[in-house]
Amino acid sequence: MSSNDLIKNNVSIAIKTSGMTLKKISNLSKINYSTIIKYANKTRIPKLKNLIKLVIALNIKMDDILDINVKMSIRNEKTKK
């Protein structure tokens, strides 16, 4: 599974297990409702600014979305440069 797929999956899980409606998440995060639907259905990956808004709206930690394998991949890419 790629890093992007993992993030899409974790965002989708966080949205679906939040106990909130997609409309409520949209209102709290100030992210367009249709975009929230795409995140929930794993058809779009959030840009960083929207990921931050989602984490705040869902009251979760960024680590819940970016698991350690993703962080290690990013760190490894930076050290290659």
PDB file with SEQRES, HELIX, SHEET and CRYST1 records, atoms N, CA, C and O in Angstrom:
SEQRES   1 A   81  MET SER SER ASN ASP LEU ILE LYS ASN ASN VAL SER ILE          
SEQRES   2 A   81  ALA ILE LYS THR SER GLY MET THR LEU LYS LYS ILE SER          
SEQRES   3 A   81  ASN LEU SER LYS ILE ASN TYR SER THR ILE ILE LYS TYR          
SEQRES   4 A   81  ALA ASN LYS THR ARG ILE PRO LYS LEU LYS ASN LEU ILE          
SEQRES   5 A   81  LYS LEU VAL ILE ALA LEU ASN ILE LYS MET ASP ASP ILE          
SEQRES   6 A   81  LEU ASP ILE ASN VAL LYS MET SER ILE ARG ASN GLU LYS          
SEQRES   7 A   81  THR LYS LYS                                                  
HELIX    1 AA1 SER A    3  LYS A   16  1                                  14    
HELIX    2 AA2 LEU A   22  SER A   29  1                                   8    
HELIX    3 AA3 TYR A   33  ALA A   40  1                                   8    
HELIX    4 AA4 LEU A   48  LEU A   58  1                                  11    
HELIX    5 AA5 MET A   62  ILE A   65  1                                   4    
HELIX    6 AA6 ILE A   68  LYS A   80  1                                  13    
CRYST1    1.000    1.000    1.000  90.00  90.00  90.00 P 1           1          
ATOM      1  N   MET A   1       0.858  -1.175   0.000  1.00  0.00           N  
ATOM      2  CA  MET A   1       0.000   0.000   0.000  1.00  0.00           C  
ATOM      3  C   MET A   1       0.898   1.231   0.000  1.00  0.00           C  
ATOM      4  O   MET A   1       1.833   1.326   0.795  1.00  0.00           O  
ATOM      5  N   SER A   2       0.613   2.162  -0.886  1.00  0.00           N  
ATOM      6  CA  SER A   2       1.408   3.386  -0.956  1.00  0.00           C  
ATOM      7  C   SER A   2       1.077   4.303   0.215  1.00  0.00           C  
ATOM      8  O   SER A   2       0.066   4.126   0.895  1.00  0.00           O  
ATOM      9  N   SER A   3       1.934   5.272   0.435  1.00  0.00           N  
ATOM     10  CA  SER A   3       1.703   6.252   1.504  1.00  0.00           C  
ATOM     11  C   SER A   3       0.399   7.005   1.279  1.00  0.00           C  
ATOM     12  O   SER A   3      -0.358   7.237   2.222  1.00  0.00           O  
ATOM     13  N   ASN A   4       0.135   7.386   0.029  1.00  0.00           N  
ATOM     14  CA  ASN A   4      -1.106   8.097  -0.273  1.00  0.00           C  
ATOM     15  C   ASN A   4      -2.330   7.241   0.006  1.00  0.00           C  
ATOM     16  O   ASN A   4      -3.322   7.730   0.545  1.00  0.00           O  
ATOM     17  N   ASP A   5      -2.267   5.966  -0.358  1.00  0.00           N  
ATOM     18  CA  ASP A   5      -3.388   5.059  -0.097  1.00  0.00           C  
ATOM     19  C   ASP A   5      -3.612   4.892   1.405  1.00  0.00           C  
ATOM     20  O   ASP A   5      -4.751   4.825   1.867  1.00  0.00           O  
ATOM     21  N   LEU A   6      -2.530   4.825   2.150  1.00  0.00           N  
ATOM     22  CA  LEU A   6      -2.638   4.682   3.603  1.00  0.00           C  
ATOM     23  C   LEU A   6      -3.297   5.910   4.223  1.00  0.00           C  
ATOM     24  O   LEU A   6      -4.153   5.791   5.100  1.00  0.00           O  
ATOM     25  N   ILE A   7      -2.891   7.084   3.762  1.00  0.00           N  
ATOM     26  CA  ILE A   7      -3.495   8.321   4.271  1.00  0.00           C  
ATOM     27  C   ILE A   7      -4.974   8.372   3.904  1.00  0.00           C  
ATOM     28  O   ILE A   7      -5.810   8.696   4.747  1.00  0.00           O  
ATOM     29  N   LYS A   8      -5.305   8.055   2.650  1.00  0.00           N  
ATOM     30  CA  LYS A   8      -6.719   8.026   2.235  1.00  0.00           C  
ATOM     31  C   LYS A   8      -7.522   7.094   3.127  1.00  0.00           C  
ATOM     32  O   LYS A   8      -8.614   7.442   3.577  1.00  0.00           O  
ATOM     33  N   ASN A   9      -6.981   5.911   3.382  1.00  0.00           N  
ATOM     34  CA  ASN A   9      -7.667   4.924   4.212  1.00  0.00           C  
ATOM     35  C   ASN A   9      -7.852   5.439   5.636  1.00  0.00           C  
ATOM     36  O   ASN A   9      -8.940   5.327   6.200  1.00  0.00           O  
ATOM     37  N   ASN A  10      -6.799   6.000   6.217  1.00  0.00           N  
ATOM     38  CA  ASN A  10      -6.880   6.487   7.594  1.00  0.00           C  
ATOM     39  C   ASN A  10      -7.836   7.672   7.727  1.00  0.00           C  
ATOM     40  O   ASN A  10      -8.551   7.782   8.723  1.00  0.00           O  
ATOM     41  N   VAL A  11      -7.853   8.557   6.731  1.00  0.00           N  
ATOM     42  CA  VAL A  11      -8.795   9.679   6.747  1.00  0.00           C  
ATOM     43  C   VAL A  11     -10.224   9.154   6.672  1.00  0.00           C  
ATOM     44  O   VAL A  11     -11.101   9.602   7.411  1.00  0.00           O  
ATOM     45  N   SER A  12     -10.445   8.213   5.784  1.00  0.00           N  
ATOM     46  CA  SER A  12     -11.780   7.631   5.631  1.00  0.00           C  
ATOM     47  C   SER A  12     -12.255   6.982   6.933  1.00  0.00           C  
ATOM     48  O   SER A  12     -13.394   7.180   7.355  1.00  0.00           O  
ATOM     49  N   ILE A  13     -11.387   6.220   7.552  1.00  0.00           N  
ATOM     50  CA  ILE A  13     -11.730   5.568   8.821  1.00  0.00           C  
ATOM     51  C   ILE A  13     -12.035   6.606   9.901  1.00  0.00           C  
ATOM     52  O   ILE A  13     -13.001   6.465  10.651  1.00  0.00           O  
ATOM     53  N   ALA A  14     -11.205   7.649   9.976  1.00  0.00           N  
ATOM     54  CA  ALA A  14     -11.413   8.695  10.983  1.00  0.00           C  
ATOM     55  C   ALA A  14     -12.759   9.388  10.785  1.00  0.00           C  
ATOM     56  O   ALA A  14     -13.463   9.679  11.751  1.00  0.00           O  
ATOM     57  N   ILE A  15     -13.106   9.646   9.537  1.00  0.00           N  
ATOM     58  CA  ILE A  15     -14.393  10.286   9.243  1.00  0.00           C  
ATOM     59  C   ILE A  15     -15.543   9.367   9.620  1.00  0.00           C  
ATOM     60  O   ILE A  15     -16.494   9.787  10.280  1.00  0.00           O  
ATOM     61  N   LYS A  16     -15.452   8.114   9.200  1.00  0.00           N  
ATOM     62  CA  LYS A  16     -16.564   7.180   9.413  1.00  0.00           C  
ATOM     63  C   LYS A  16     -16.744   6.786  10.876  1.00  0.00           C  
ATOM     64  O   LYS A  16     -17.852   6.438  11.285  1.00  0.00           O  
ATOM     65  N   THR A  17     -15.684   6.835  11.664  1.00  0.00           N  
ATOM     66  CA  THR A  17     -15.787   6.443  13.072  1.00  0.00           C  
ATOM     67  C   THR A  17     -15.938   7.639  14.004  1.00  0.00           C  
ATOM     68  O   THR A  17     -15.937   7.482  15.225  1.00  0.00           O  
ATOM     69  N   SER A  18     -16.067   8.827  13.433  1.00  0.00           N  
ATOM     70  CA  SER A  18     -16.148  10.040  14.251  1.00  0.00           C  
ATOM     71  C   SER A  18     -17.459  10.172  15.005  1.00  0.00           C  
ATOM     72  O   SER A  18     -17.528  10.867  16.018  1.00  0.00           O  
ATOM     73  N   GLY A  19     -18.496   9.511  14.519  1.00  0.00           N  
ATOM     74  CA  GLY A  19     -19.809   9.658  15.131  1.00  0.00           C  
ATOM     75  C   GLY A  19     -20.541  10.907  14.654  1.00  0.00           C  
ATOM     76  O   GLY A  19     -21.629  11.225  15.134  1.00  0.00           O  
ATOM     77  N   MET A  20     -19.932  11.608  13.710  1.00  0.00           N  
ATOM     78  CA  MET A  20     -20.550  12.821  13.164  1.00  0.00           C  
ATOM     79  C   MET A  20     -21.003  12.580  11.736  1.00  0.00           C  
ATOM     80  O   MET A  20     -20.475  11.715  11.037  1.00  0.00           O  
ATOM     81  N   THR A  21     -21.980  13.349  11.318  1.00  0.00           N  
ATOM     82  CA  THR A  21     -22.400  13.276   9.920  1.00  0.00           C  
ATOM     83  C   THR A  21     -21.352  13.978   9.061  1.00  0.00           C  
ATOM     84  O   THR A  21     -20.555  14.778   9.551  1.00  0.00           O  
ATOM     85  N   LEU A  22     -21.373  13.660   7.779  1.00  0.00           N  
ATOM     86  CA  LEU A  22     -20.446  14.315   6.861  1.00  0.00           C  
ATOM     87  C   LEU A  22     -20.727  15.815   6.800  1.00  0.00           C  
ATOM     88  O   LEU A  22     -19.805  16.621   6.669  1.00  0.00           O  
ATOM     89  N   LYS A  23     -21.979  16.176   6.893  1.00  0.00           N  
ATOM     90  CA  LYS A  23     -22.373  17.590   6.886  1.00  0.00           C  
ATOM     91  C   LYS A  23     -21.788  18.305   8.105  1.00  0.00           C  
ATOM     92  O   LYS A  23     -21.282  19.422   7.990  1.00  0.00           O  
ATOM     93  N   LYS A  24     -21.858  17.668   9.259  1.00  0.00           N  
ATOM     94  CA  LYS A  24     -21.310  18.253  10.495  1.00  0.00           C  
ATOM     95  C   LYS A  24     -19.799  18.430  10.374  1.00  0.00           C  
ATOM     96  O   LYS A  24     -19.257  19.466  10.759  1.00  0.00           O  
ATOM     97  N   ILE A  25     -19.121  17.410   9.834  1.00  0.00           N  
ATOM     98  CA  ILE A  25     -17.670  17.499   9.641  1.00  0.00           C  
ATOM     99  C   ILE A  25     -17.346  18.636   8.675  1.00  0.00           C  
ATOM    100  O   ILE A  25     -16.394  19.387   8.886  1.00  0.00           O  
ATOM    101  N   SER A  26     -18.130  18.753   7.633  1.00  0.00           N  
ATOM    102  CA  SER A  26     -17.945  19.833   6.666  1.00  0.00           C  
ATOM    103  C   SER A  26     -18.094  21.198   7.341  1.00  0.00           C  
ATOM    104  O   SER A  26     -17.278  22.094   7.122  1.00  0.00           O  
ATOM    105  N   ASN A  27     -19.116  21.351   8.145  1.00  0.00           N  
ATOM    106  CA  ASN A  27     -19.348  22.626   8.835  1.00  0.00           C  
ATOM    107  C   ASN A  27     -18.234  22.946   9.830  1.00  0.00           C  
ATOM    108  O   ASN A  27     -17.759  24.080   9.887  1.00  0.00           O  
ATOM    109  N   LEU A  28     -17.819  21.956  10.609  1.00  0.00           N  
ATOM    110  CA  LEU A  28     -16.771  22.178  11.604  1.00  0.00           C  
ATOM    111  C   LEU A  28     -15.420  22.483  10.970  1.00  0.00           C  
ATOM    112  O   LEU A  28     -14.669  23.328  11.457  1.00  0.00           O  
ATOM    113  N   SER A  29     -15.124  21.793   9.889  1.00  0.00           N  
ATOM    114  CA  SER A  29     -13.808  21.923   9.254  1.00  0.00           C  
ATOM    115  C   SER A  29     -13.751  23.054   8.231  1.00  0.00           C  
ATOM    116  O   SER A  29     -12.668  23.470   7.819  1.00  0.00           O  
ATOM    117  N   LYS A  30     -14.911  23.544   7.826  1.00  0.00           N  
ATOM    118  CA  LYS A  30     -15.002  24.558   6.761  1.00  0.00           C  
ATOM    119  C   LYS A  30     -14.451  24.019   5.432  1.00  0.00           C  
ATOM    120  O   LYS A  30     -13.897  24.764   4.624  1.00  0.00           O  
ATOM    121  N   ILE A  31     -14.620  22.700   5.229  1.00  0.00           N  
ATOM    122  CA  ILE A  31     -14.245  22.038   3.976  1.00  0.00           C  
ATOM    123  C   ILE A  31     -15.541  21.708   3.246  1.00  0.00           C  
ATOM    124  O   ILE A  31     -16.501  21.235   3.855  1.00  0.00           O  
ATOM    125  N   ASN A  32     -15.565  21.955   1.956  1.00  0.00           N  
ATOM    126  CA  ASN A  32     -16.746  21.714   1.136  1.00  0.00           C  
ATOM    127  C   ASN A  32     -17.285  20.297   1.370  1.00  0.00           C  
ATOM    128  O   ASN A  32     -16.522  19.333   1.434  1.00  0.00           O  
ATOM    129  N   TYR A  33     -18.600  20.192   1.495  1.00  0.00           N  
ATOM    130  CA  TYR A  33     -19.264  18.907   1.748  1.00  0.00           C  
ATOM    131  C   TYR A  33     -18.898  17.852   0.703  1.00  0.00           C  
ATOM    132  O   TYR A  33     -18.640  16.702   1.057  1.00  0.00           O  
ATOM    133  N   SER A  34     -18.873  18.224  -0.570  1.00  0.00           N  
ATOM    134  CA  SER A  34     -18.548  17.245  -1.621  1.00  0.00           C  
ATOM    135  C   SER A  34     -17.110  16.751  -1.490  1.00  0.00           C  
ATOM    136  O   SER A  34     -16.807  15.614  -1.853  1.00  0.00           O  
ATOM    137  N   THR A  35     -16.239  17.589  -0.978  1.00  0.00           N  
ATOM    138  CA  THR A  35     -14.851  17.178  -0.748  1.00  0.00           C  
ATOM    139  C   THR A  35     -14.775  16.178   0.401  1.00  0.00           C  
ATOM    140  O   THR A  35     -14.027  15.203   0.332  1.00  0.00           O  
ATOM    141  N   ILE A  36     -15.547  16.421   1.452  1.00  0.00           N  
ATOM    142  CA  ILE A  36     -15.595  15.481   2.586  1.00  0.00           C  
ATOM    143  C   ILE A  36     -16.078  14.114   2.105  1.00  0.00           C  
ATOM    144  O   ILE A  36     -15.549  13.086   2.527  1.00  0.00           O  
ATOM    145  N   ILE A  37     -17.073  14.099   1.231  1.00  0.00           N  
ATOM    146  CA  ILE A  37     -17.568  12.837   0.669  1.00  0.00           C  
ATOM    147  C   ILE A  37     -16.435  12.102  -0.058  1.00  0.00           C  
ATOM    148  O   ILE A  37     -16.284  10.889   0.084  1.00  0.00           O  
ATOM    149  N   LYS A  38     -15.657  12.835  -0.823  1.00  0.00           N  
ATOM    150  CA  LYS A  38     -14.536  12.219  -1.557  1.00  0.00           C  
ATOM    151  C   LYS A  38     -13.497  11.656  -0.600  1.00  0.00           C  
ATOM    152  O   LYS A  38     -12.935  10.591  -0.857  1.00  0.00           O  
ATOM    153  N   TYR A  39     -13.234  12.354   0.500  1.00  0.00           N  
ATOM    154  CA  TYR A  39     -12.303  11.832   1.500  1.00  0.00           C  
ATOM    155  C   TYR A  39     -12.865  10.554   2.130  1.00  0.00           C  
ATOM    156  O   TYR A  39     -12.142   9.572   2.300  1.00  0.00           O  
ATOM    157  N   ALA A  40     -14.135  10.571   2.470  1.00  0.00           N  
ATOM    158  CA  ALA A  40     -14.771   9.411   3.102  1.00  0.00           C  
ATOM    159  C   ALA A  40     -14.771   8.201   2.166  1.00  0.00           C  
ATOM    160  O   ALA A  40     -14.647   7.061   2.615  1.00  0.00           O  
ATOM    161  N   ASN A  41     -14.911   8.457   0.865  1.00  0.00           N  
ATOM    162  CA  ASN A  41     -14.936   7.369  -0.130  1.00  0.00           C  
ATOM    163  C   ASN A  41     -13.567   7.014  -0.682  1.00  0.00           C  
ATOM    164  O   ASN A  41     -13.452   6.187  -1.586  1.00  0.00           O  
ATOM    165  N   LYS A  42     -12.529   7.638  -0.140  1.00  0.00           N  
ATOM    166  CA  LYS A  42     -11.133   7.368  -0.532  1.00  0.00           C  
ATOM    167  C   LYS A  42     -10.839   7.705  -1.994  1.00  0.00           C  
ATOM    168  O   LYS A  42      -9.967   7.087  -2.604  1.00  0.00           O  
ATOM    169  N   THR A  43     -11.545   8.662  -2.553  1.00  0.00           N  
ATOM    170  CA  THR A  43     -11.295   9.034  -3.943  1.00  0.00           C  
ATOM    171  C   THR A  43     -10.438  10.287  -4.052  1.00  0.00           C  
ATOM    172  O   THR A  43     -10.075  10.708  -5.150  1.00  0.00           O  
ATOM    173  N   ARG A  44     -10.118  10.882  -2.902  1.00  0.00           N  
ATOM    174  CA  ARG A  44      -9.285  12.085  -2.907  1.00  0.00           C  
ATOM    175  C   ARG A  44      -8.477  12.131  -1.625  1.00  0.00           C  
ATOM    176  O   ARG A  44      -8.964  11.762  -0.556  1.00  0.00           O  
ATOM    177  N   ILE A  45      -7.242  12.586  -1.742  1.00  0.00           N  
ATOM    178  CA  ILE A  45      -6.379  12.746  -0.567  1.00  0.00           C  
ATOM    179  C   ILE A  45      -6.383  14.221  -0.157  1.00  0.00           C  
ATOM    180  O   ILE A  45      -6.272  15.097  -1.014  1.00  0.00           O  
ATOM    181  N   PRO A  46      -6.509  14.501   1.131  1.00  0.00           N  
ATOM    182  CA  PRO A  46      -6.542  15.893   1.559  1.00  0.00           C  
ATOM    183  C   PRO A  46      -5.203  16.600   1.363  1.00  0.00           C  
ATOM    184  O   PRO A  46      -4.143  16.014   1.582  1.00  0.00           O  
ATOM    185  N   LYS A  47      -5.264  17.859   0.949  1.00  0.00           N  
ATOM    186  CA  LYS A  47      -4.072  18.697   0.970  1.00  0.00           C  
ATOM    187  C   LYS A  47      -3.763  18.986   2.432  1.00  0.00           C  
ATOM    188  O   LYS A  47      -4.626  18.832   3.296  1.00  0.00           O  
ATOM    189  N   LEU A  48      -2.552  19.399   2.704  1.00  0.00           N  
ATOM    190  CA  LEU A  48      -2.124  19.598   4.084  1.00  0.00           C  
ATOM    191  C   LEU A  48      -3.046  20.531   4.865  1.00  0.00           C  
ATOM    192  O   LEU A  48      -3.406  20.232   6.004  1.00  0.00           O  
ATOM    193  N   LYS A  49      -3.431  21.659   4.266  1.00  0.00           N  
ATOM    194  CA  LYS A  49      -4.287  22.602   4.999  1.00  0.00           C  
ATOM    195  C   LYS A  49      -5.627  21.970   5.354  1.00  0.00           C  
ATOM    196  O   LYS A  49      -6.157  22.225   6.435  1.00  0.00           O  
ATOM    197  N   ASN A  50      -6.186  21.149   4.463  1.00  0.00           N  
ATOM    198  CA  ASN A  50      -7.448  20.476   4.767  1.00  0.00           C  
ATOM    199  C   ASN A  50      -7.248  19.331   5.749  1.00  0.00           C  
ATOM    200  O   ASN A  50      -8.129  19.050   6.561  1.00  0.00           O  
ATOM    201  N   LEU A  51      -6.116  18.679   5.683  1.00  0.00           N  
ATOM    202  CA  LEU A  51      -5.833  17.616   6.642  1.00  0.00           C  
ATOM    203  C   LEU A  51      -5.778  18.190   8.054  1.00  0.00           C  
ATOM    204  O   LEU A  51      -6.299  17.593   8.996  1.00  0.00           O  
ATOM    205  N   ILE A  52      -5.153  19.334   8.193  1.00  0.00           N  
ATOM    206  CA  ILE A  52      -5.092  19.998   9.500  1.00  0.00           C  
ATOM    207  C   ILE A  52      -6.495  20.373   9.976  1.00  0.00           C  
ATOM    208  O   ILE A  52      -6.832  20.169  11.142  1.00  0.00           O  
ATOM    209  N   LYS A  53      -7.307  20.916   9.082  1.00  0.00           N  
ATOM    210  CA  LYS A  53      -8.686  21.267   9.437  1.00  0.00           C  
ATOM    211  C   LYS A  53      -9.476  20.032   9.876  1.00  0.00           C  
ATOM    212  O   LYS A  53     -10.250  20.090  10.831  1.00  0.00           O  
ATOM    213  N   LEU A  54      -9.276  18.922   9.176  1.00  0.00           N  
ATOM    214  CA  LEU A  54      -9.978  17.681   9.518  1.00  0.00           C  
ATOM    215  C   LEU A  54      -9.559  17.158  10.888  1.00  0.00           C  
ATOM    216  O   LEU A  54     -10.400  16.767  11.698  1.00  0.00           O  
ATOM    217  N   VAL A  55      -8.270  17.156  11.135  1.00  0.00           N  
ATOM    218  CA  VAL A  55      -7.753  16.672  12.420  1.00  0.00           C  
ATOM    219  C   VAL A  55      -8.356  17.482  13.566  1.00  0.00           C  
ATOM    220  O   VAL A  55      -8.746  16.928  14.594  1.00  0.00           O  
ATOM    221  N   ILE A  56      -8.425  18.778  13.378  1.00  0.00           N  
ATOM    222  CA  ILE A  56      -9.013  19.640  14.409  1.00  0.00           C  
ATOM    223  C   ILE A  56     -10.512  19.364  14.555  1.00  0.00           C  
ATOM    224  O   ILE A  56     -11.006  19.212  15.672  1.00  0.00           O  
ATOM    225  N   ALA A  57     -11.228  19.301  13.447  1.00  0.00           N  
ATOM    226  CA  ALA A  57     -12.683  19.072  13.486  1.00  0.00           C  
ATOM    227  C   ALA A  57     -13.034  17.719  14.097  1.00  0.00           C  
ATOM    228  O   ALA A  57     -14.017  17.589  14.827  1.00  0.00           O  
ATOM    229  N   LEU A  58     -12.217  16.714  13.787  1.00  0.00           N  
ATOM    230  CA  LEU A  58     -12.489  15.368  14.294  1.00  0.00           C  
ATOM    231  C   LEU A  58     -11.919  15.133  15.689  1.00  0.00           C  
ATOM    232  O   LEU A  58     -12.152  14.093  16.306  1.00  0.00           O  
ATOM    233  N   ASN A  59     -11.164  16.124  16.175  1.00  0.00           N  
ATOM    234  CA  ASN A  59     -10.546  16.035  17.503  1.00  0.00           C  
ATOM    235  C   ASN A  59      -9.669  14.780  17.626  1.00  0.00           C  
ATOM    236  O   ASN A  59      -9.781  14.004  18.575  1.00  0.00           O  
ATOM    237  N   ILE A  60      -8.795  14.615  16.629  1.00  0.00           N  
ATOM    238  CA  ILE A  60      -7.861  13.495  16.631  1.00  0.00           C  
ATOM    239  C   ILE A  60      -6.448  14.039  16.485  1.00  0.00           C  
ATOM    240  O   ILE A  60      -6.245  15.235  16.276  1.00  0.00           O  
ATOM    241  N   LYS A  61      -5.475  13.142  16.599  1.00  0.00           N  
ATOM    242  CA  LYS A  61      -4.077  13.526  16.426  1.00  0.00           C  
ATOM    243  C   LYS A  61      -3.660  13.269  14.987  1.00  0.00           C  
ATOM    244  O   LYS A  61      -4.188  12.375  14.325  1.00  0.00           O  
ATOM    245  N   MET A  62      -2.718  14.054  14.518  1.00  0.00           N  
ATOM    246  CA  MET A  62      -2.191  13.851  13.170  1.00  0.00           C  
ATOM    247  C   MET A  62      -1.616  12.437  13.045  1.00  0.00           C  
ATOM    248  O   MET A  62      -1.653  11.843  11.967  1.00  0.00           O  
ATOM    249  N   ASP A  63      -1.087  11.901  14.143  1.00  0.00           N  
ATOM    250  CA  ASP A  63      -0.545  10.539  14.138  1.00  0.00           C  
ATOM    251  C   ASP A  63      -1.605   9.497  13.812  1.00  0.00           C  
ATOM    252  O   ASP A  63      -1.283   8.410  13.332  1.00  0.00           O  
ATOM    253  N   ASP A  64      -2.870   9.823  14.071  1.00  0.00           N  
ATOM    254  CA  ASP A  64      -3.949   8.903  13.724  1.00  0.00           C  
ATOM    255  C   ASP A  64      -4.092   8.759  12.214  1.00  0.00           C  
ATOM    256  O   ASP A  64      -4.583   7.742  11.724  1.00  0.00           O  
ATOM    257  N   ILE A  65      -3.665   9.772  11.489  1.00  0.00           N  
ATOM    258  CA  ILE A  65      -3.742   9.758  10.028  1.00  0.00           C  
ATOM    259  C   ILE A  65      -2.419   9.323   9.413  1.00  0.00           C  
ATOM    260  O   ILE A  65      -2.383   8.466   8.530  1.00  0.00           O  
ATOM    261  N   LEU A  66      -1.332   9.924   9.891  1.00  0.00           N  
ATOM    262  CA  LEU A  66      -0.004   9.628   9.355  1.00  0.00           C  
ATOM    263  C   LEU A  66       0.667   8.602  10.251  1.00  0.00           C  
ATOM    264  O   LEU A  66       1.308   8.961  11.240  1.00  0.00           O  
ATOM    265  N   ASP A  67       0.526   7.341   9.915  1.00  0.00           N  
ATOM    266  CA  ASP A  67       1.131   6.352  10.798  1.00  0.00           C  
ATOM    267  C   ASP A  67       2.640   6.364  10.636  1.00  0.00           C  
ATOM    268  O   ASP A  67       3.165   7.006   9.726  1.00  0.00           O  
ATOM    269  N   ILE A  68       3.319   5.679  11.489  1.00  0.00           N  
ATOM    270  CA  ILE A  68       4.779   5.736  11.558  1.00  0.00           C  
ATOM    271  C   ILE A  68       5.444   5.345  10.237  1.00  0.00           C  
ATOM    272  O   ILE A  68       6.495   5.891   9.901  1.00  0.00           O  
ATOM    273  N   ASN A  69       4.861   4.421   9.485  1.00  0.00           N  
ATOM    274  CA  ASN A  69       5.456   4.013   8.210  1.00  0.00           C  
ATOM    275  C   ASN A  69       5.468   5.159   7.207  1.00  0.00           C  
ATOM    276  O   ASN A  69       6.420   5.309   6.441  1.00  0.00           O  
ATOM    277  N   VAL A  70       4.428   5.954   7.212  1.00  0.00           N  
ATOM    278  CA  VAL A  70       4.370   7.110   6.318  1.00  0.00           C  
ATOM    279  C   VAL A  70       5.424   8.123   6.743  1.00  0.00           C  
ATOM    280  O   VAL A  70       6.129   8.676   5.900  1.00  0.00           O  
ATOM    281  N   LYS A  71       5.534   8.368   8.043  1.00  0.00           N  
ATOM    282  CA  LYS A  71       6.523   9.320   8.534  1.00  0.00           C  
ATOM    283  C   LYS A  71       7.929   8.867   8.183  1.00  0.00           C  
ATOM    284  O   LYS A  71       8.765   9.682   7.793  1.00  0.00           O  
ATOM    285  N   MET A  72       8.196   7.582   8.317  1.00  0.00           N  
ATOM    286  CA  MET A  72       9.520   7.060   7.991  1.00  0.00           C  
ATOM    287  C   MET A  72       9.807   7.201   6.502  1.00  0.00           C  
ATOM    288  O   MET A  72      10.938   7.505   6.124  1.00  0.00           O  
ATOM    289  N   SER A  73       8.816   6.989   5.655  1.00  0.00           N  
ATOM    290  CA  SER A  73       8.986   7.141   4.211  1.00  0.00           C  
ATOM    291  C   SER A  73       9.342   8.577   3.862  1.00  0.00           C  
ATOM    292  O   SER A  73      10.224   8.828   3.041  1.00  0.00           O  
ATOM    293  N   ILE A  74       8.654   9.508   4.490  1.00  0.00           N  
ATOM    294  CA  ILE A  74       8.920  10.924   4.239  1.00  0.00           C  
ATOM    295  C   ILE A  74      10.329  11.275   4.704  1.00  0.00           C  
ATOM    296  O   ILE A  74      11.066  11.960   3.995  1.00  0.00           O  
ATOM    297  N   ARG A  75      10.697  10.816   5.875  1.00  0.00           N  
ATOM    298  CA  ARG A  75      12.027  11.086   6.423  1.00  0.00           C  
ATOM    299  C   ARG A  75      13.099  10.500   5.519  1.00  0.00           C  
ATOM    300  O   ARG A  75      14.125  11.136   5.277  1.00  0.00           O  
ATOM    301  N   ASN A  76      12.866   9.280   5.015  1.00  0.00           N  
ATOM    302  CA  ASN A  76      13.841   8.637   4.135  1.00  0.00           C  
ATOM    303  C   ASN A  76      13.983   9.391   2.829  1.00  0.00           C  
ATOM    304  O   ASN A  76      15.089   9.503   2.299  1.00  0.00           O  
ATOM    305  N   GLU A  77      12.885   9.912   2.298  1.00  0.00           N  
ATOM    306  CA  GLU A  77      12.938  10.690   1.060  1.00  0.00           C  
ATOM    307  C   GLU A  77      13.749  11.963   1.258  1.00  0.00           C  
ATOM    308  O   GLU A  77      14.508  12.360   0.374  1.00  0.00           O  
ATOM    309  N   LYS A  78      13.594  12.599   2.405  1.00  0.00           N  
ATOM    310  CA  LYS A  78      14.338  13.836   2.670  1.00  0.00           C  
ATOM    311  C   LYS A  78      15.834  13.576   2.779  1.00  0.00           C  
ATOM    312  O   LYS A  78      16.637  14.399   2.340  1.00  0.00           O  
ATOM    313  N   THR A  79      16.215  12.452   3.356  1.00  0.00           N  
ATOM    314  CA  THR A  79      17.639  12.165   3.526  1.00  0.00           C  
ATOM    315  C   THR A  79      18.302  11.760   2.217  1.00  0.00           C  
ATOM    316  O   THR A  79      19.527  11.819   2.111  1.00  0.00           O  
ATOM    317  N   LYS A  80      17.527  11.351   1.218  1.00  0.00           N  
ATOM    318  CA  LYS A  80      18.083  10.989  -0.078  1.00  0.00           C  
ATOM    319  C   LYS A  80      18.536  12.213  -0.866  1.00  0.00           C  
ATOM    320  O   LYS A  80      19.388  12.114  -1.749  1.00  0.00           O  
ATOM    321  N   LYS A  81      17.961  13.362  -0.538  1.00  0.00           N  
ATOM    322  CA  LYS A  81      18.243  14.594  -1.313  1.00  0.00           C  
ATOM    323  C   LYS A  81      19.572  15.194  -0.948  1.00  0.00           C  
ATOM    324  O   LYS A  81      19.957  16.224  -1.502  1.00  0.00           O  
TER     325      LYS A  81                                                      
END                                                                             
